[in-house]
Coordinates of C-alpha atoms (C1' of nucleotides) and ligand atoms in Angstrom, one line a residue:
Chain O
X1 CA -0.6 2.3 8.2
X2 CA -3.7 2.4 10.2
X3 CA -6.0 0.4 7.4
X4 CA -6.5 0.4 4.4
X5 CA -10.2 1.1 4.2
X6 CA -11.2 2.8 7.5
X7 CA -8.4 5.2 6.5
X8 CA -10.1 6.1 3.3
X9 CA -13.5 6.6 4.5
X10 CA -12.1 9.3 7.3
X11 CA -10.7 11.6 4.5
X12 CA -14.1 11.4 2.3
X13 CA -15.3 12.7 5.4
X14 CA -12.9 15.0 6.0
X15 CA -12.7 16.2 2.5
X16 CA -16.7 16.6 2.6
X17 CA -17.6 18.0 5.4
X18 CA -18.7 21.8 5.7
X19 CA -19.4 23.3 9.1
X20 CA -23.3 22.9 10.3
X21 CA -24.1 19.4 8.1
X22 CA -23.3 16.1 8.3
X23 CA -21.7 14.1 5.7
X24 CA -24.0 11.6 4.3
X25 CA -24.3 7.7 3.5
X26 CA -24.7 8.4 -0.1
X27 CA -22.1 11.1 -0.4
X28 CA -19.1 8.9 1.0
X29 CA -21.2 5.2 -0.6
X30 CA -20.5 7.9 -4.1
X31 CA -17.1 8.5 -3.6
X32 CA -15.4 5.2 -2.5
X33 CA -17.7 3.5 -5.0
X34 CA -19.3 1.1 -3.0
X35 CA -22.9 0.4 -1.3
X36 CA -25.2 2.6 0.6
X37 CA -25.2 -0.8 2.6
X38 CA -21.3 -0.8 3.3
X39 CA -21.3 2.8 4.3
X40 CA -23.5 2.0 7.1
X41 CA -21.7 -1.0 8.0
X42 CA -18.4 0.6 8.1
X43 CA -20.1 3.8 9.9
X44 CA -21.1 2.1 12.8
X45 CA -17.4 0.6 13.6
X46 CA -16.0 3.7 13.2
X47 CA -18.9 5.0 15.7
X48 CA -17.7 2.4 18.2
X49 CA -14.3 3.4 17.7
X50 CA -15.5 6.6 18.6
X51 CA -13.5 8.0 15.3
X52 CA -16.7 10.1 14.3
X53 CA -20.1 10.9 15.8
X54 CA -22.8 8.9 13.8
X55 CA -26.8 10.0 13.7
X56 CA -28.6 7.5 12.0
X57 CA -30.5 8.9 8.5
X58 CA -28.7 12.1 9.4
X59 CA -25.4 11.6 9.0
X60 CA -22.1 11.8 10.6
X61 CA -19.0 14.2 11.3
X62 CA -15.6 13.5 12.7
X63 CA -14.3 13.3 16.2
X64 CA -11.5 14.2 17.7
X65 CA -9.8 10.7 17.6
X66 CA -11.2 10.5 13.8
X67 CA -10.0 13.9 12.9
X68 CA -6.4 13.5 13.8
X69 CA -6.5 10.0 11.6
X70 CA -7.9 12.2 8.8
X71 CA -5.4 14.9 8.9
X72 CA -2.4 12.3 9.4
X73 CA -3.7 11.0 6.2
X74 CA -4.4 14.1 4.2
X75 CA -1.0 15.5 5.5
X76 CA 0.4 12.1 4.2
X77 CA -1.5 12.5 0.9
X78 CA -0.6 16.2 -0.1
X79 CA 3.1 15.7 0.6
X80 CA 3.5 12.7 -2.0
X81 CA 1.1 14.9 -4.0
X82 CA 3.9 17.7 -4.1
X83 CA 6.7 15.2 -3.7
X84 CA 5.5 12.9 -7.4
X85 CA 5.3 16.3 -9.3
X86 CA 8.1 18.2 -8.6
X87 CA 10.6 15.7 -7.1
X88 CA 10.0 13.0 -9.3
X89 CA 8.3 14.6 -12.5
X90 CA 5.0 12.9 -12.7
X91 CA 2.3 14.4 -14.6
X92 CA -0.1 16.4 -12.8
X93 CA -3.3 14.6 -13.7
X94 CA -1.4 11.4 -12.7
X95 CA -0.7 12.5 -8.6
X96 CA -3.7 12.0 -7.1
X97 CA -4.3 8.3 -8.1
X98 CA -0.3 7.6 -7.2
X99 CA -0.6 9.7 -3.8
X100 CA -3.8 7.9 -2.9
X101 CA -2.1 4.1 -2.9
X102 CA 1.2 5.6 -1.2
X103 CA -0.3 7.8 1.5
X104 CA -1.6 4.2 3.0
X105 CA 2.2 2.6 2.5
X106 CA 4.5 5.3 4.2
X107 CA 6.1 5.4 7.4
X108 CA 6.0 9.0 9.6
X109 CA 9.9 8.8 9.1
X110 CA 9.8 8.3 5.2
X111 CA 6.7 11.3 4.9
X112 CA 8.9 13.6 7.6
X113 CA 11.5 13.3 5.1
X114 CA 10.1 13.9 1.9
X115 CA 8.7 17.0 3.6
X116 CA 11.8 18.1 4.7
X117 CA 13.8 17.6 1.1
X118 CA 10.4 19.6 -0.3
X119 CA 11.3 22.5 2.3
X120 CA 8.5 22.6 4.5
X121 CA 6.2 23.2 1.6
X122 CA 2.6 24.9 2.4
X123 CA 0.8 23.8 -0.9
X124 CA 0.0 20.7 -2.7
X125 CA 0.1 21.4 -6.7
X126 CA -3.7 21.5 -6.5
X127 CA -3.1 23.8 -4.4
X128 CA -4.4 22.2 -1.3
X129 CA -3.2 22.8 2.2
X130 CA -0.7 20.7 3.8
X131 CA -1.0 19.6 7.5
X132 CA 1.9 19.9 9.6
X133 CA 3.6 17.1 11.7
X134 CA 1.0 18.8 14.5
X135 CA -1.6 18.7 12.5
X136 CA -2.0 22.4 11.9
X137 CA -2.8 23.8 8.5
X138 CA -1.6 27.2 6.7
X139 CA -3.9 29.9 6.1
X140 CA -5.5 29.6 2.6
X141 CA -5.2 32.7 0.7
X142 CA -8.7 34.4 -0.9
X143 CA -9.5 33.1 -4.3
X144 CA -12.5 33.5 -6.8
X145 CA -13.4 31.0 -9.8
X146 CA -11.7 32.3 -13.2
X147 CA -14.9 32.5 -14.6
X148 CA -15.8 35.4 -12.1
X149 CA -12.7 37.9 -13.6
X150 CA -13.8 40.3 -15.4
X151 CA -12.4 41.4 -19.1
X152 CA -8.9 42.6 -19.0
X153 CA -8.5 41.4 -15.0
X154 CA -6.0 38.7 -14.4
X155 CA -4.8 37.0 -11.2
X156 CA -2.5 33.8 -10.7
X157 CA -3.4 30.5 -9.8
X158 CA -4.0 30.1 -6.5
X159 CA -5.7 26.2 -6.4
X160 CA -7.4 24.1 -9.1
X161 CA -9.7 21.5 -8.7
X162 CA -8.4 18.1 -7.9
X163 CA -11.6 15.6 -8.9
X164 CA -11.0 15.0 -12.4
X165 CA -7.9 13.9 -14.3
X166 CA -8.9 14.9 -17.5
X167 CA -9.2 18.2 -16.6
X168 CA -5.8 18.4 -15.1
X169 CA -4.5 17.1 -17.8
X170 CA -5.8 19.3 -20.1
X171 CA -4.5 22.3 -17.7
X172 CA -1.0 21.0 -18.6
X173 CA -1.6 21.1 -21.9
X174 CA -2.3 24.8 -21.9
X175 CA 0.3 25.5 -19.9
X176 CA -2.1 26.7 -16.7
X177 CA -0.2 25.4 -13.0
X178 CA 0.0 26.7 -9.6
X179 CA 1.2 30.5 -9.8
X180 CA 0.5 31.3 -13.6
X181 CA -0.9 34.5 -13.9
X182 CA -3.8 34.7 -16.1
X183 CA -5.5 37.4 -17.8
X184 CA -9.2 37.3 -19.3
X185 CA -8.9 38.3 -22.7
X186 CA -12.3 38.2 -24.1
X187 CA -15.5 36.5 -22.2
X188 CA -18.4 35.4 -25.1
X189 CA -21.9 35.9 -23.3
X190 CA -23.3 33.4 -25.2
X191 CA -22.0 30.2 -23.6
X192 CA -19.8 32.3 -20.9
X193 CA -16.5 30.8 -22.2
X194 CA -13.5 32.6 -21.9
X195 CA -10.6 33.5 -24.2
X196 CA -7.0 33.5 -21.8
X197 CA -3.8 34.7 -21.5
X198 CA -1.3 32.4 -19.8
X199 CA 1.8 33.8 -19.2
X200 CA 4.6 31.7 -19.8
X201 CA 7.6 31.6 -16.8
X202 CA 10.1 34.0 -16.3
X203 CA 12.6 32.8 -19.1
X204 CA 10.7 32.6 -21.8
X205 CA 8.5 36.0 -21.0
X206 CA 6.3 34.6 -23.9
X207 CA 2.1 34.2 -23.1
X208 CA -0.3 32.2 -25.4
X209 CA -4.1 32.3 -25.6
X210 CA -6.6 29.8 -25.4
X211 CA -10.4 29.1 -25.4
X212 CA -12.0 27.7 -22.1
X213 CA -15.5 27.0 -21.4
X214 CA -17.2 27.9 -18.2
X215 CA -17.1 25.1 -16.5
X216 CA -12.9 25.0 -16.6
X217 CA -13.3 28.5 -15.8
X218 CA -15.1 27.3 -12.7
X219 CA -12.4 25.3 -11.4
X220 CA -9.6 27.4 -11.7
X221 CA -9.5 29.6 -8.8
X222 CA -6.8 32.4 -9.1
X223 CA -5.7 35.3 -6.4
X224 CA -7.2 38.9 -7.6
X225 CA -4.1 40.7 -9.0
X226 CA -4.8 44.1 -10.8
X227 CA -6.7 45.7 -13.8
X228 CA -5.0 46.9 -16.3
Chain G
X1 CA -1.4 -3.6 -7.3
X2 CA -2.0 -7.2 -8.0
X3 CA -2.7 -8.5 -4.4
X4 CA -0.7 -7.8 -1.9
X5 CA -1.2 -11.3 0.0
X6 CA -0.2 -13.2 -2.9
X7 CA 2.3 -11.0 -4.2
X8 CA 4.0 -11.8 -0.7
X9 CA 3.5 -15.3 -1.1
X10 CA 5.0 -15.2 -4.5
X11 CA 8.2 -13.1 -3.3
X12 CA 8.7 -15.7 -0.2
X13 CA 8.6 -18.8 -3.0
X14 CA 10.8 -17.0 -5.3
X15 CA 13.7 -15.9 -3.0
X16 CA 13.6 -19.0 -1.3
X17 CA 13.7 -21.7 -4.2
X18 CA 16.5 -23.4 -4.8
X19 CA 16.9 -25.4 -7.9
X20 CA 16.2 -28.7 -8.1
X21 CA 14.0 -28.5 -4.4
X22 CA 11.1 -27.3 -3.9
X23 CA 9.5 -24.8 -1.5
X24 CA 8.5 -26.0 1.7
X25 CA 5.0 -24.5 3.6
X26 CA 7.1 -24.7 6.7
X27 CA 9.2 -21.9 4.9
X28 CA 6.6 -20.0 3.7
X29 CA 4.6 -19.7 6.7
X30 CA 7.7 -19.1 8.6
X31 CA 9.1 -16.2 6.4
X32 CA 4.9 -14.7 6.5
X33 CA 4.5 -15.5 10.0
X34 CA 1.2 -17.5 9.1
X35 CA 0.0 -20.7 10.0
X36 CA 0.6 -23.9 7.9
X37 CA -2.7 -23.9 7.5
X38 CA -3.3 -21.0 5.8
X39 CA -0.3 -21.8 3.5
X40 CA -1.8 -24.6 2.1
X41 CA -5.0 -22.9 1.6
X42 CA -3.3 -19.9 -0.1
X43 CA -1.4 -22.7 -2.8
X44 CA -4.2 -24.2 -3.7
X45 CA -5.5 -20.6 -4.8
X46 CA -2.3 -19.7 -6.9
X47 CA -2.1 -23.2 -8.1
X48 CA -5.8 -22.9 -9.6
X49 CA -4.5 -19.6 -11.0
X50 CA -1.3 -21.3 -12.7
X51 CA 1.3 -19.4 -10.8
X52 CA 2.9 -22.1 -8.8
X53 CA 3.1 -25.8 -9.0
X54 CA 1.9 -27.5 -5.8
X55 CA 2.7 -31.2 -5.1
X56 CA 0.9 -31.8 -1.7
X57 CA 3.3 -32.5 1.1
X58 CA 6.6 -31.6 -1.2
X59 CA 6.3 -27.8 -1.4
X60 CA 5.8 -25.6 -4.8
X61 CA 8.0 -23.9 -7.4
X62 CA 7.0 -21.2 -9.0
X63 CA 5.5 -21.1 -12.8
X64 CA 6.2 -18.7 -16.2
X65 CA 3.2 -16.4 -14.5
X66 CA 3.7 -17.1 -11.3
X67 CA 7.6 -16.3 -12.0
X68 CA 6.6 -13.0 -14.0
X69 CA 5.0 -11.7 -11.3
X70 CA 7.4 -12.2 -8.8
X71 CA 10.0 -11.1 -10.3
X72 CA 7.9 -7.8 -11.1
X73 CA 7.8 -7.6 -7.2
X74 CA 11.5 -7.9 -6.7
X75 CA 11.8 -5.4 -9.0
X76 CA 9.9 -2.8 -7.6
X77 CA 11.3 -3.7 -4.0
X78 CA 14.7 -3.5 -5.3
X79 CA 14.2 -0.4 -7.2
X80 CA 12.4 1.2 -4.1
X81 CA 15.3 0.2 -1.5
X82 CA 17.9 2.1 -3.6
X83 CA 15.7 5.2 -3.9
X84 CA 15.0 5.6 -0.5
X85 CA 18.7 4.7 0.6
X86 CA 20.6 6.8 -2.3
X87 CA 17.8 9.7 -2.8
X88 CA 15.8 9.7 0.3
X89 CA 18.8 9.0 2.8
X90 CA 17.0 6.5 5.2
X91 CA 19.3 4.2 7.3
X92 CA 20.3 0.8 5.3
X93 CA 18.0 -0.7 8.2
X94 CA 14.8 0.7 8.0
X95 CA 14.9 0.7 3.5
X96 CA 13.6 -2.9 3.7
X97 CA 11.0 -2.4 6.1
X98 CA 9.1 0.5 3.8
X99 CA 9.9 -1.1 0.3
X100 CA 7.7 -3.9 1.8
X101 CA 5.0 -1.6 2.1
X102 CA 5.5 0.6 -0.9
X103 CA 6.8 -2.4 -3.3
X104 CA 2.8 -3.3 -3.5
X105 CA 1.2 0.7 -4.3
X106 CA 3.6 2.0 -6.7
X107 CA 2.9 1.9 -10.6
X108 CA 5.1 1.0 -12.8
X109 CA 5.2 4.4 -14.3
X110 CA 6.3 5.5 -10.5
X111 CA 9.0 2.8 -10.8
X112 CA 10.1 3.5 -14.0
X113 CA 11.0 6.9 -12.9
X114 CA 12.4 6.4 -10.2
X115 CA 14.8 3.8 -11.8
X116 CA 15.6 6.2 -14.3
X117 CA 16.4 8.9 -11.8
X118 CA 19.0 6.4 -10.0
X119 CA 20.4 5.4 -13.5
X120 CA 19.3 2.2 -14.0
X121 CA 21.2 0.9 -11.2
X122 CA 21.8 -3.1 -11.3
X123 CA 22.2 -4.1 -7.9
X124 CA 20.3 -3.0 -4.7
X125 CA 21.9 -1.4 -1.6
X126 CA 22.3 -5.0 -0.3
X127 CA 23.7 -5.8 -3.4
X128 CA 21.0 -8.0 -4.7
X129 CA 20.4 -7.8 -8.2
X130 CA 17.6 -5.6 -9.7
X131 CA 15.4 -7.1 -12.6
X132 CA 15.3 -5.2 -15.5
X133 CA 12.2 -3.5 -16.7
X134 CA 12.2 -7.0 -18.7
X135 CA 13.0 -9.4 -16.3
X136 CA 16.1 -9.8 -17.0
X137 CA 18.7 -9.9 -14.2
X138 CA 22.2 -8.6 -14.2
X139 CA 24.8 -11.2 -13.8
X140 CA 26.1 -11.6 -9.8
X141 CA 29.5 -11.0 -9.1
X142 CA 31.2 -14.0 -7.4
X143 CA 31.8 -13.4 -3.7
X144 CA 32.9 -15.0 -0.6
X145 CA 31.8 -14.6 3.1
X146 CA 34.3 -12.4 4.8
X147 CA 34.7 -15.1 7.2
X148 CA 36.7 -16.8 4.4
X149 CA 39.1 -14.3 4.0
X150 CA 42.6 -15.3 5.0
X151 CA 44.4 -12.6 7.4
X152 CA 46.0 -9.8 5.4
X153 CA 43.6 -10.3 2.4
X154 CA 41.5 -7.9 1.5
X155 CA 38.2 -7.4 -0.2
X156 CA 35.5 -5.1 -1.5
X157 CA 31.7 -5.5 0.0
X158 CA 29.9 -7.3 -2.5
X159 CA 26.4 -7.9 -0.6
X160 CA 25.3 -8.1 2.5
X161 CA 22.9 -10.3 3.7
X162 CA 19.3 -8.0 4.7
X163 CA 17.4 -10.5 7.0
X164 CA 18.3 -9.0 10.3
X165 CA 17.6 -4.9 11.2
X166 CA 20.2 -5.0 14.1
X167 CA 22.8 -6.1 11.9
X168 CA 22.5 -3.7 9.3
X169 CA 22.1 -0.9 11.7
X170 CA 25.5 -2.4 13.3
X171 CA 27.0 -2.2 9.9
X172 CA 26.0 1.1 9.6
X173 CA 27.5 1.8 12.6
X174 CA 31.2 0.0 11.7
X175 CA 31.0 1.9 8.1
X176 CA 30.3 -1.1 6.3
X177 CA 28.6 -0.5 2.7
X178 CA 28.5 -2.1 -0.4
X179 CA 31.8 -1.2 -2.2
X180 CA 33.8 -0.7 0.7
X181 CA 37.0 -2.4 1.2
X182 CA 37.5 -4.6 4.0
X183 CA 41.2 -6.2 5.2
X184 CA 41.1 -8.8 7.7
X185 CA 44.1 -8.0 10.2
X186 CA 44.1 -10.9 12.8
X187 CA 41.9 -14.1 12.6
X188 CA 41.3 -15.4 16.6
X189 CA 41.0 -19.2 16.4
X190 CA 39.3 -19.4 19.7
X191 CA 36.2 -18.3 18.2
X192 CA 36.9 -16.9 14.7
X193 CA 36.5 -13.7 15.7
X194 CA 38.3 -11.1 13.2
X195 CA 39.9 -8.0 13.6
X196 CA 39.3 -6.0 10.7
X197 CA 40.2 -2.5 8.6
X198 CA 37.6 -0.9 7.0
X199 CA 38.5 1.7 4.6
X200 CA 37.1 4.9 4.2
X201 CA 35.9 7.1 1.5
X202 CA 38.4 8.5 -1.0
X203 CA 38.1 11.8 0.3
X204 CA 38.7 11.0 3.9
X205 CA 41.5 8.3 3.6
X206 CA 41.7 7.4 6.9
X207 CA 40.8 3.1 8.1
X208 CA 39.1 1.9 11.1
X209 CA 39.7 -1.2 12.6
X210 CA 37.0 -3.2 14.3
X211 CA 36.3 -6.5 15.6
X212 CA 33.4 -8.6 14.6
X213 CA 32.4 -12.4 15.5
X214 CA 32.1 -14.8 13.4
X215 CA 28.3 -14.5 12.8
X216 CA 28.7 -11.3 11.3
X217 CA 31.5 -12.2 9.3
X218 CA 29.6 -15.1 7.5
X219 CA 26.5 -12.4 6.8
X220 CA 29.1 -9.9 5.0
X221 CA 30.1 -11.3 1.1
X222 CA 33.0 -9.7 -0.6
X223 CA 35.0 -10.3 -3.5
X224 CA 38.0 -11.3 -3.4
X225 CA 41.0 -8.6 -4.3
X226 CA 44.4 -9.1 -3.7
X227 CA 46.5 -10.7 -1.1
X228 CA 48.8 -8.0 0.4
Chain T
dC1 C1' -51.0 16.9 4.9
dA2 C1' -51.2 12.6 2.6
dA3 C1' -49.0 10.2 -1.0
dA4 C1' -45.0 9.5 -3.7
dA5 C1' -40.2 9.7 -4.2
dT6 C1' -35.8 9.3 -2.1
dA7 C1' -32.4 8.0 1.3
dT8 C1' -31.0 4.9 4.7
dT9 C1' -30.8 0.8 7.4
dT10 C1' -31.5 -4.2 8.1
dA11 C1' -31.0 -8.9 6.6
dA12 C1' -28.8 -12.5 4.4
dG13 C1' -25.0 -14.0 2.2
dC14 C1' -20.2 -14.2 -0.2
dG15 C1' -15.0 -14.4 -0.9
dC16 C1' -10.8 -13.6 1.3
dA17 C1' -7.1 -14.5 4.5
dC18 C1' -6.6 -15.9 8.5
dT19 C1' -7.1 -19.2 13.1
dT20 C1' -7.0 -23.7 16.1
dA21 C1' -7.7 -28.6 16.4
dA22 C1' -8.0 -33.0 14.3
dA23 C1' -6.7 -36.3 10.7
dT24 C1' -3.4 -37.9 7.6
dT25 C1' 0.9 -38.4 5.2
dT26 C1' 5.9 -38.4 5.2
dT27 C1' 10.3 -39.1 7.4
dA28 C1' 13.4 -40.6 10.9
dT29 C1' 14.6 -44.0 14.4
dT30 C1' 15.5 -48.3 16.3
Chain R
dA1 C1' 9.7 -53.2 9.0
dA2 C1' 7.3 -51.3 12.8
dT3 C1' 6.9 -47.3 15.5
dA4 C1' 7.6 -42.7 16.9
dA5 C1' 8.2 -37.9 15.4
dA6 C1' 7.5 -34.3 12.3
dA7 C1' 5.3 -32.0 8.5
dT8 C1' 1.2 -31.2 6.0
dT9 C1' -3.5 -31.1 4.9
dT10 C1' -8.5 -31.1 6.2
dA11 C1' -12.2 -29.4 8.9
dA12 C1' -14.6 -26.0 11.2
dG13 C1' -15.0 -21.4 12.3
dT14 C1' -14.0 -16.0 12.6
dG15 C1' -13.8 -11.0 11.2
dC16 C1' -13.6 -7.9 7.4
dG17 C1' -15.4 -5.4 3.6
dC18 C1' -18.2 -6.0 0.4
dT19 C1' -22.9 -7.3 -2.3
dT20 C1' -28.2 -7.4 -3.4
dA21 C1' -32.9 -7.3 -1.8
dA22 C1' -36.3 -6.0 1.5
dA23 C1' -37.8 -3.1 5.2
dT24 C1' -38.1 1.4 7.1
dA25 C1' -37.4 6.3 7.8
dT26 C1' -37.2 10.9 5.9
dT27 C1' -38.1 14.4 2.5
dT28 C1' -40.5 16.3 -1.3
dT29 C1' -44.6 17.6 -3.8
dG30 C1' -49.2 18.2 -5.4
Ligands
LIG1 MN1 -5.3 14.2 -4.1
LIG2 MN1 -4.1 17.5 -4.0
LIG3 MN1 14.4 -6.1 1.0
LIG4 MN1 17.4 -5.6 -0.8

DNA sequence: CAAAATATTTAAGCGCACTTAAATTTTATT
DNA sequence: AATAAAATTTAAGTGCGCTTAAATATTTTG
């Protein structure tokens, strides 16, 4: 409700910023697909704005002003996020790109109330935190990449990364969301790939296997459970 | 997810085109709170796209494009109002407001869905008619103002009109919805005032009686039912 | 540590959607 | 039919968010 733009460059910040560095030009100019040029331009309204602090050829990080804005819109993001798939049903690889226009197009009443008729959820289905109305974000549980169980481990899905929508909709396809456990059946030390075990939900108490590579592996982060 | 400027331009033309006269910029830049000057700017642009047909200093009516896409916009305004006041449970007053907003980020997959999820309802919770995935729109019931309803008649709510926030919220208020039956007990000449029973839900039974000027009454369309 | 490679900023310019003020056309009035 | 009033368009200009090309700063590396 803020705008459009500005609103999208604070969460690239937001989303890529680790304690200790800066986010750079060419990190954000990469994600919003646009100019190294832009990025500056837009950086040095938001400086004067006082929204983030802003070191030329170093790079910038949020202030507090900037950082509420950020988490409004995150918060705003993640709850149509978890509203789309399990409200309305849309796919999981198709969320993000939905959540992204609607986070910009929703009043605080209308996002108050989907998060109440979600029940206060604390997880996106990527399994991203959601911000409170305050702004204050639940604990994220300890997780390790797939690829780093060892034979005969397993451990349920605790998050699973959000950049590509290929690769979420592949997930689907094998059946792997938020809470599936999964057990590593085989690992092949030639190219690292995995053979799974999904287990399937309660009802049907079936599980199926599949073949992953490493780099899915990588991006499926699951909760250590038990060996077995 | 066209443009959202000249979707808005297209919705203002299209609700406010009468046949046989055209649209006037006054009208336009009224309903968009812009200047004339910008009006006349903006239909040259949709003009050079084929969407309208502009005849300088008469006005414009929309074209088979220009028409398509308009109607697309009702649709997913329409659609939108009746989610958020039959699924979400906002206040008849504030679901125009955020379909505004939302009408322009939503997919038509999104829409889709959420038509589905309502049934494929025809008429919006003003009781304007929602276009069909096609275009096609339901056939309107015929209706009167309530201020032509002779004392002791009585009628259902067939649409209301959804210009004015105070008076839906004072709708709201009296129990007025679409659907509703309304009698009118006493007619006061002096200034057409009306005194009027609204029924209640089935399960409830009970009637209210309120009194409402005539302003009110000529913004409230219902069909006619029986005298009594 | 100087040269080369890379990242970032500056400069100039564009299209969009708007503004106010002036010019022009249409419509209403006498 | 001439004149006054109202509506509309044209003209000039603004801020926004973007672009490409050139200039400059930083980092890498041989
Ligand atoms: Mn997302
Ligand atoms: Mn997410
Ligand atoms: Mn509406
Ligand atoms: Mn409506």
């Amino acid at each position: 409700m803020f705008n459009i733009s500005k609103e999208d460059y604070l969460r690239v910040i937001y989303k890529n910023y680790t304690a200790g560095s800066l986010v750079t030009a060419t990190v954000i100019a990469d994600k919003l697909n646009v100019s190294n040029a832009a990025v500056t331009d837009m950086l040095k309204k938001l400086a004067k704005e006082k929204l983030i602090k802003y070191i030329p050829y170093k790079g910038v990080e949020l202030l507090q002003k900037g950082m509420e804005l950020a988490i409004s819109l995150v918060r705003r993001h993640r709850i149509w996020e978890t509203y789309l798939y399990k409200i309305i049903g849309l796919p999981l690889s198709m969320v993000d790109s939905e959540a992204e226009n609607l986070e910009h197009s929703s009043s605080d009443e209308l996002i108050n109330r989907l998060e109440e008729i979600l029940g206060y959820p604390e997880f996106d289905p990527h399994g991203d935190p959601i911000p409170s109305k305050k702004g204050i974000l639940p604990k994220k549980k300890k997780s390790i990449p797939l690829s780093e169980l060892e034979v005969d481990e397993q451990g349920a899905v605790l998050r699973v990364n959000d950049d590509s929508d290929e690769f979420l909709e592949h997930l689907t396809k094998l059946g792997i969301e938020l809470n599936r456990k999964i057990k590593v059946v085989e690992r092949r030390s030639f190219d690292n790939s995995l053979l799974i075990e999904v287990h399937a939900d309660a009802p049907l108490r079936g599980k199926k296997e599949h073949s992953i590579s490493e780099k899915y592996a990588k991006n499926i982060f699951v909760e250590v459970k038990s060996k077995k």
